[in-house]
mmCIF file of C-alpha atoms in Angstrom:
data_model
loop_
_atom_site.group_PDB
_atom_site.id
_atom_site.type_symbol
_atom_site.label_atom_id
_atom_site.label_comp_id
_atom_site.label_asym_id
_atom_site.label_seq_id
_atom_site.Cartn_x
_atom_site.Cartn_y
_atom_site.Cartn_z
ATOM 1 C CA UNK A 9 112.450 99.285 93.599
ATOM 2 C CA UNK A 10 109.792 100.926 91.261
ATOM 3 C CA UNK A 11 111.591 100.631 87.775
ATOM 4 C CA UNK A 12 113.183 103.480 86.587
ATOM 5 C CA UNK A 13 110.954 104.898 83.900
ATOM 6 C CA UNK A 14 107.898 104.196 87.020
ATOM 7 C CA UNK A 15 109.867 107.097 88.977
ATOM 8 C CA UNK A 16 110.090 110.552 86.613
ATOM 9 C CA UNK A 17 105.795 111.469 87.606
ATOM 10 C CA UNK A 18 103.212 112.777 85.499
ATOM 11 C CA UNK A 19 104.530 116.637 86.015
ATOM 12 C CA UNK A 20 107.570 116.297 84.093
ATOM 13 C CA UNK A 21 105.351 116.449 80.480
ATOM 14 C CA UNK A 22 103.312 119.765 81.807
ATOM 15 C CA UNK A 23 106.268 121.807 83.379
ATOM 16 C CA UNK A 24 109.663 123.182 81.321
ATOM 17 C CA UNK A 25 112.272 121.176 81.931
ATOM 18 C CA UNK A 26 114.496 123.584 81.297
ATOM 19 C CA UNK A 27 117.919 123.267 78.810
ATOM 20 C CA UNK A 28 117.320 119.294 79.381
ATOM 21 C CA UNK A 29 116.613 118.018 75.504
ATOM 22 C CA UNK A 30 113.898 115.637 75.682
ATOM 23 C CA UNK A 31 116.297 113.171 75.038
ATOM 24 C CA UNK A 32 118.162 113.772 77.808
ATOM 25 C CA UNK A 33 114.551 112.374 80.691
ATOM 26 C CA UNK A 34 113.973 110.052 78.078
ATOM 27 C CA UNK A 35 117.584 108.431 79.243
ATOM 28 C CA UNK A 36 117.548 109.910 82.225
ATOM 29 C CA UNK A 37 114.232 107.189 82.824
ATOM 30 C CA UNK A 38 115.003 104.187 81.281
ATOM 31 C CA UNK A 39 117.530 101.535 79.553
ATOM 32 C CA UNK A 40 121.364 100.170 80.804
ATOM 33 C CA UNK A 41 122.330 102.184 84.308
ATOM 34 C CA UNK A 42 125.301 103.613 82.818
ATOM 35 C CA UNK A 43 123.531 105.189 80.610
ATOM 36 C CA UNK A 44 120.612 106.556 82.678
ATOM 37 C CA UNK A 45 123.826 107.762 84.288
ATOM 38 C CA UNK A 46 124.898 109.302 82.416
ATOM 39 C CA UNK A 47 121.865 111.696 81.343
ATOM 40 C CA UNK A 48 120.613 111.942 84.344
ATOM 41 C CA UNK A 49 123.919 113.573 84.918
ATOM 42 C CA UNK A 50 124.213 115.548 82.648
ATOM 43 C CA UNK A 51 120.426 117.198 83.815
ATOM 44 C CA UNK A 52 121.798 117.379 87.027
ATOM 45 C CA UNK A 53 124.793 119.373 86.311
ATOM 46 C CA UNK A 54 122.131 121.925 84.725
ATOM 47 C CA UNK A 55 122.245 125.656 86.197
ATOM 48 C CA UNK A 56 118.561 125.107 84.488
ATOM 49 C CA UNK A 57 116.625 122.603 86.045
ATOM 50 C CA UNK A 58 114.205 123.482 89.447
ATOM 51 C CA UNK A 59 114.972 121.324 92.217
ATOM 52 C CA UNK A 60 112.192 119.564 91.776
ATOM 53 C CA UNK A 61 112.858 117.744 88.206
ATOM 54 C CA UNK A 62 116.886 117.894 89.800
ATOM 55 C CA UNK A 63 115.190 115.461 92.150
ATOM 56 C CA UNK A 64 113.681 113.888 89.700
ATOM 57 C CA UNK A 65 116.995 113.517 87.852
ATOM 58 C CA UNK A 66 118.850 112.227 90.910
ATOM 59 C CA UNK A 67 116.327 109.526 91.150
ATOM 60 C CA UNK A 68 117.074 107.538 88.725
ATOM 61 C CA UNK A 69 120.338 107.919 88.939
ATOM 62 C CA UNK A 70 120.457 107.028 92.288
ATOM 63 C CA UNK A 71 118.361 104.273 90.894
ATOM 64 C CA UNK A 72 120.403 103.330 88.146
ATOM 65 C CA UNK A 73 123.603 103.527 91.382
ATOM 66 C CA UNK A 74 122.134 100.460 93.220
ATOM 67 C CA UNK A 75 120.813 98.304 90.584
ATOM 68 C CA UNK A 76 125.299 98.708 89.927
ATOM 69 C CA UNK A 77 125.858 98.107 94.293
ATOM 70 C CA UNK A 78 126.926 100.867 94.311
ATOM 71 C CA UNK A 79 124.634 102.084 97.276
ATOM 72 C CA UNK A 80 126.807 104.933 98.730
ATOM 73 C CA UNK A 81 127.135 106.686 95.784
ATOM 74 C CA UNK A 82 122.973 105.673 95.122
ATOM 75 C CA UNK A 83 122.177 107.106 99.101
ATOM 76 C CA UNK A 84 124.033 110.491 98.041
ATOM 77 C CA UNK A 85 121.557 111.241 95.534
ATOM 78 C CA UNK A 86 118.504 109.526 96.841
ATOM 79 C CA UNK A 87 119.367 111.665 99.987
ATOM 80 C CA UNK A 88 119.785 114.736 97.913
ATOM 81 C CA UNK A 89 116.558 114.160 95.622
ATOM 82 C CA UNK A 90 114.295 114.101 99.125
ATOM 83 C CA UNK A 91 116.169 117.377 99.774
ATOM 84 C CA UNK A 92 115.997 119.225 96.953
ATOM 85 C CA UNK A 93 111.354 118.102 96.352
ATOM 86 C CA UNK A 94 111.194 116.601 99.745
ATOM 87 C CA UNK A 95 106.747 116.787 98.605
ATOM 88 C CA UNK A 96 107.746 114.143 95.790
ATOM 89 C CA UNK A 97 107.085 110.373 97.701
ATOM 90 C CA UNK A 98 109.421 108.400 94.732
ATOM 91 C CA UNK A 99 111.920 109.650 96.375
ATOM 92 C CA UNK A 100 111.771 108.440 99.953
ATOM 93 C CA UNK A 101 110.272 104.904 97.900
ATOM 94 C CA UNK A 102 113.540 104.646 96.260
ATOM 95 C CA UNK A 103 115.429 105.938 99.740
ATOM 96 C CA UNK A 104 113.151 103.111 101.819
ATOM 97 C CA UNK A 105 114.283 100.134 99.280
ATOM 98 C CA UNK A 106 117.652 101.379 99.514
ATOM 99 C CA UNK A 107 118.257 101.186 103.853
ATOM 100 C CA UNK A 108 115.850 97.690 103.561
ATOM 101 C CA UNK A 109 117.936 96.576 101.247
ATOM 102 C CA UNK A 110 121.208 98.271 103.980
ATOM 103 C CA UNK A 111 119.480 95.890 106.161
ATOM 104 C CA UNK A 112 118.645 99.290 108.141
ATOM 105 C CA UNK A 113 115.759 98.163 109.179
ATOM 106 C CA UNK A 114 114.873 101.754 111.291
ATOM 107 C CA UNK A 115 115.257 103.777 108.390
ATOM 108 C CA UNK A 116 113.723 101.800 106.190
ATOM 109 C CA UNK A 117 110.519 102.548 108.576
ATOM 110 C CA UNK A 118 111.328 106.179 108.428
ATOM 111 C CA UNK A 119 111.660 106.751 104.893
ATOM 112 C CA UNK A 120 107.821 104.676 104.331
ATOM 113 C CA UNK A 121 106.605 107.015 107.146
ATOM 114 C CA UNK A 122 107.022 110.121 104.653
ATOM 115 C CA UNK A 123 105.732 108.493 101.720
ATOM 116 C CA UNK A 124 103.149 107.230 102.960
ATOM 117 C CA UNK A 125 102.269 110.516 104.559
ATOM 118 C CA UNK A 126 102.718 112.133 101.135
ATOM 119 C CA UNK A 127 100.689 109.414 99.908
ATOM 120 C CA UNK A 128 98.361 107.637 101.952
ATOM 121 C CA UNK A 129 96.773 105.561 99.181
ATOM 122 C CA UNK A 130 100.769 103.997 98.499
ATOM 123 C CA UNK A 131 100.025 99.914 98.154
ATOM 124 C CA UNK A 132 103.333 99.225 98.305
ATOM 125 C CA UNK A 133 104.983 100.920 100.800
ATOM 126 C CA UNK A 134 102.097 100.334 102.897
ATOM 127 C CA UNK A 135 102.860 97.026 102.033
ATOM 128 C CA UNK A 136 106.209 97.384 101.739
ATOM 129 C CA UNK A 137 106.319 99.180 105.738
ATOM 130 C CA UNK A 138 104.264 96.197 106.691
ATOM 131 C CA UNK A 139 107.333 93.574 105.315
ATOM 132 C CA UNK A 140 109.664 95.851 107.640
ATOM 133 C CA UNK A 141 107.627 95.718 110.478
ATOM 134 C CA UNK A 142 107.676 92.411 110.867
ATOM 135 C CA UNK A 143 111.484 91.033 110.085
ATOM 136 C CA UNK A 144 111.965 93.461 113.334
ATOM 137 C CA UNK A 145 109.172 90.469 114.905
ATOM 138 C CA UNK A 146 106.329 94.281 115.209
ATOM 139 C CA UNK A 147 104.065 92.044 114.158
ATOM 140 C CA UNK A 148 100.756 93.655 115.506
ATOM 141 C CA UNK A 149 102.243 96.655 113.507
ATOM 142 C CA UNK A 150 103.120 94.302 109.320
ATOM 143 C CA UNK A 151 99.036 93.283 109.772
ATOM 144 C CA UNK A 152 98.011 97.307 110.119
ATOM 145 C CA UNK A 153 100.059 98.353 107.673
ATOM 146 C CA UNK A 154 98.650 94.388 105.452
ATOM 147 C CA UNK A 155 95.219 95.795 106.377
ATOM 148 C CA UNK A 156 95.275 99.012 105.059
ATOM 149 C CA UNK A 157 97.423 98.212 102.124
ATOM 150 C CA UNK A 158 95.197 95.748 101.379
ATOM 151 C CA UNK A 159 91.566 98.353 102.417
ATOM 152 C CA UNK A 160 92.674 100.281 99.362
ATOM 153 C CA UNK A 161 93.621 97.396 96.814
ATOM 154 C CA UNK A 162 92.736 94.196 98.295
ATOM 155 C CA UNK A 163 93.142 91.949 95.432
ATOM 156 C CA UNK A 164 97.697 93.322 95.845
ATOM 157 C CA UNK A 165 98.643 88.962 95.788
ATOM 158 C CA UNK A 166 101.092 90.081 97.369
ATOM 159 C CA UNK A 167 99.761 91.959 100.405
ATOM 160 C CA UNK A 168 97.771 88.939 100.636
ATOM 161 C CA UNK A 169 100.236 86.827 100.932
ATOM 162 C CA UNK A 170 102.786 88.259 103.833
ATOM 163 C CA UNK A 171 99.824 88.993 105.630
ATOM 164 C CA UNK A 172 98.987 85.334 106.235
ATOM 165 C CA UNK A 173 102.939 84.475 106.828
ATOM 166 C CA UNK A 174 102.499 86.947 110.023
ATOM 167 C CA UNK A 175 99.923 85.136 110.958
ATOM 168 C CA UNK A 176 101.132 81.695 110.642
ATOM 169 C CA UNK A 177 104.062 82.817 112.948
ATOM 170 C CA UNK A 178 101.512 84.539 114.829
ATOM 171 C CA UNK A 179 100.088 81.232 115.351
ATOM 172 C CA UNK A 180 96.786 81.711 113.687
ATOM 173 C CA UNK A 181 97.104 78.957 110.714
ATOM 174 C CA UNK A 182 93.376 79.648 109.301
ATOM 175 C CA UNK A 183 93.410 83.729 109.397
ATOM 176 C CA UNK A 184 97.162 82.730 107.231
ATOM 177 C CA UNK A 185 95.522 79.920 105.361
ATOM 178 C CA UNK A 186 92.570 81.754 104.580
ATOM 179 C CA UNK A 187 94.610 84.752 103.420
ATOM 180 C CA UNK A 188 97.273 82.303 101.077
ATOM 181 C CA UNK A 189 94.283 81.253 99.619
ATOM 182 C CA UNK A 190 93.432 84.160 98.344
ATOM 183 C CA UNK A 191 97.232 84.877 97.434
ATOM 184 C CA UNK A 192 97.254 82.082 95.160
ATOM 185 C CA UNK A 193 93.990 81.853 93.726
ATOM 186 C CA UNK A 194 95.236 85.941 92.456
ATOM 187 C CA UNK A 195 98.836 85.331 91.869
ATOM 188 C CA UNK A 196 99.420 80.375 91.440
ATOM 189 C CA UNK A 197 103.165 81.498 90.033
ATOM 190 C CA UNK A 198 104.406 82.404 93.641
ATOM 191 C CA UNK A 199 106.375 79.224 94.886
ATOM 192 C CA UNK A 200 106.273 81.537 98.303
ATOM 193 C CA UNK A 201 102.835 81.664 98.553
ATOM 194 C CA UNK A 202 102.894 77.581 98.985
ATOM 195 C CA UNK A 203 105.806 78.170 100.843
ATOM 196 C CA UNK A 204 103.632 79.217 103.736
ATOM 197 C CA UNK A 205 100.973 78.138 103.583
ATOM 198 C CA UNK A 206 102.813 74.516 103.475
ATOM 199 C CA UNK A 207 104.490 75.695 106.420
ATOM 200 C CA UNK A 208 100.931 75.682 108.099
ATOM 201 C CA UNK A 209 99.393 73.061 106.885
ATOM 202 C CA UNK A 210 101.736 71.161 109.247
ATOM 203 C CA UNK A 211 101.647 73.438 111.952
ATOM 204 C CA UNK A 212 97.718 71.649 111.795
ATOM 205 C CA UNK A 213 98.678 68.455 111.126
ATOM 206 C CA UNK A 214 97.401 68.397 107.571
ATOM 207 C CA UNK A 215 100.094 66.444 105.616
ATOM 208 C CA UNK A 216 99.137 65.747 103.353
ATOM 209 C CA UNK A 217 97.872 69.251 101.540
ATOM 210 C CA UNK A 218 101.428 70.749 102.837
ATOM 211 C CA UNK A 219 102.731 67.840 100.979
ATOM 212 C CA UNK A 220 101.457 69.260 97.908
ATOM 213 C CA UNK A 221 101.474 72.593 98.611
ATOM 214 C CA UNK A 222 106.171 71.508 99.233
ATOM 215 C CA UNK A 223 106.038 69.958 95.141
ATOM 216 C CA UNK A 224 104.220 72.790 93.641
ATOM 217 C CA UNK A 225 106.649 75.233 95.693
ATOM 218 C CA UNK A 226 109.730 72.930 93.968
ATOM 219 C CA UNK A 227 107.877 73.203 90.799
ATOM 220 C CA UNK A 228 107.740 77.153 90.448
ATOM 221 C CA UNK A 229 110.713 77.580 92.786
ATOM 222 C CA UNK A 230 113.343 73.911 92.255
ATOM 223 C CA UNK A 231 116.355 74.251 94.935
ATOM 224 C CA UNK A 232 113.565 76.667 97.108
ATOM 225 C CA UNK A 233 115.633 75.070 100.673
ATOM 226 C CA UNK A 234 112.750 75.668 102.836
ATOM 227 C CA UNK A 235 110.108 73.563 101.015
ATOM 228 C CA UNK A 236 113.147 70.622 100.934
ATOM 229 C CA UNK A 237 113.254 70.741 104.625
ATOM 230 C CA UNK A 238 109.584 71.326 104.824
ATOM 231 C CA UNK A 239 108.631 68.244 102.929
ATOM 232 C CA UNK A 240 110.829 66.037 104.072
ATOM 233 C CA UNK A 241 109.253 66.822 106.531
ATOM 234 C CA UNK A 242 105.986 65.931 106.055
ATOM 235 C CA UNK A 243 106.771 62.904 104.149
ATOM 236 C CA UNK A 244 108.287 61.367 107.144
ATOM 237 C CA UNK A 245 105.182 62.128 110.191
ATOM 238 C CA UNK A 246 103.339 60.650 107.085
ATOM 239 C CA UNK A 247 105.255 57.562 106.769
ATOM 240 C CA UNK A 248 105.029 57.566 109.995
#
């Protein structure tokens, strides 16, 4: 999910906020969730705030409720925000993230659809929709989303990692390793990238490289269960 300060688009700097003071907007955009909720509520409840600005305050407040593990209140705010300003992709993006965390992949994908309709170059929405589709085992659709995301940002390490992981699930180990090599080259601190590449190496029978990647994954994220289990299997095969 976007940080709270990123949820207020640039138009707020160009249009009047009604009776809300600059301090209200600053507190609504950033800070601890409780502080954000109080400040955003003061804006939402003002009669002079236009719908687009009120939607921004609702997005920030809904995101704060989500951070406080209050999904019902978050959902209410984010749904209302998308109704007040259906042209603002931030509301749909925050809503999609909330649905995804609740495991409602169908609704998450629909919300990401709205983001991408409003902003076809929204790399984070494309990458996130790809993840949701992959979770539903809609691998071809997921790959298409990652391809689009990488068209707009070829150096997006997470899109490369996720596409590599899906290639691996589809049995394309060479494609998986190619993507994961690039992802690791861009971000060598992601334990999951090493874990995914280790799995691809192991399936190809390259147990030495798999073991090295499992070791690196565990250095970056000690106790990672999949890496512990995979390392044990790779070590057993090397010893046989």
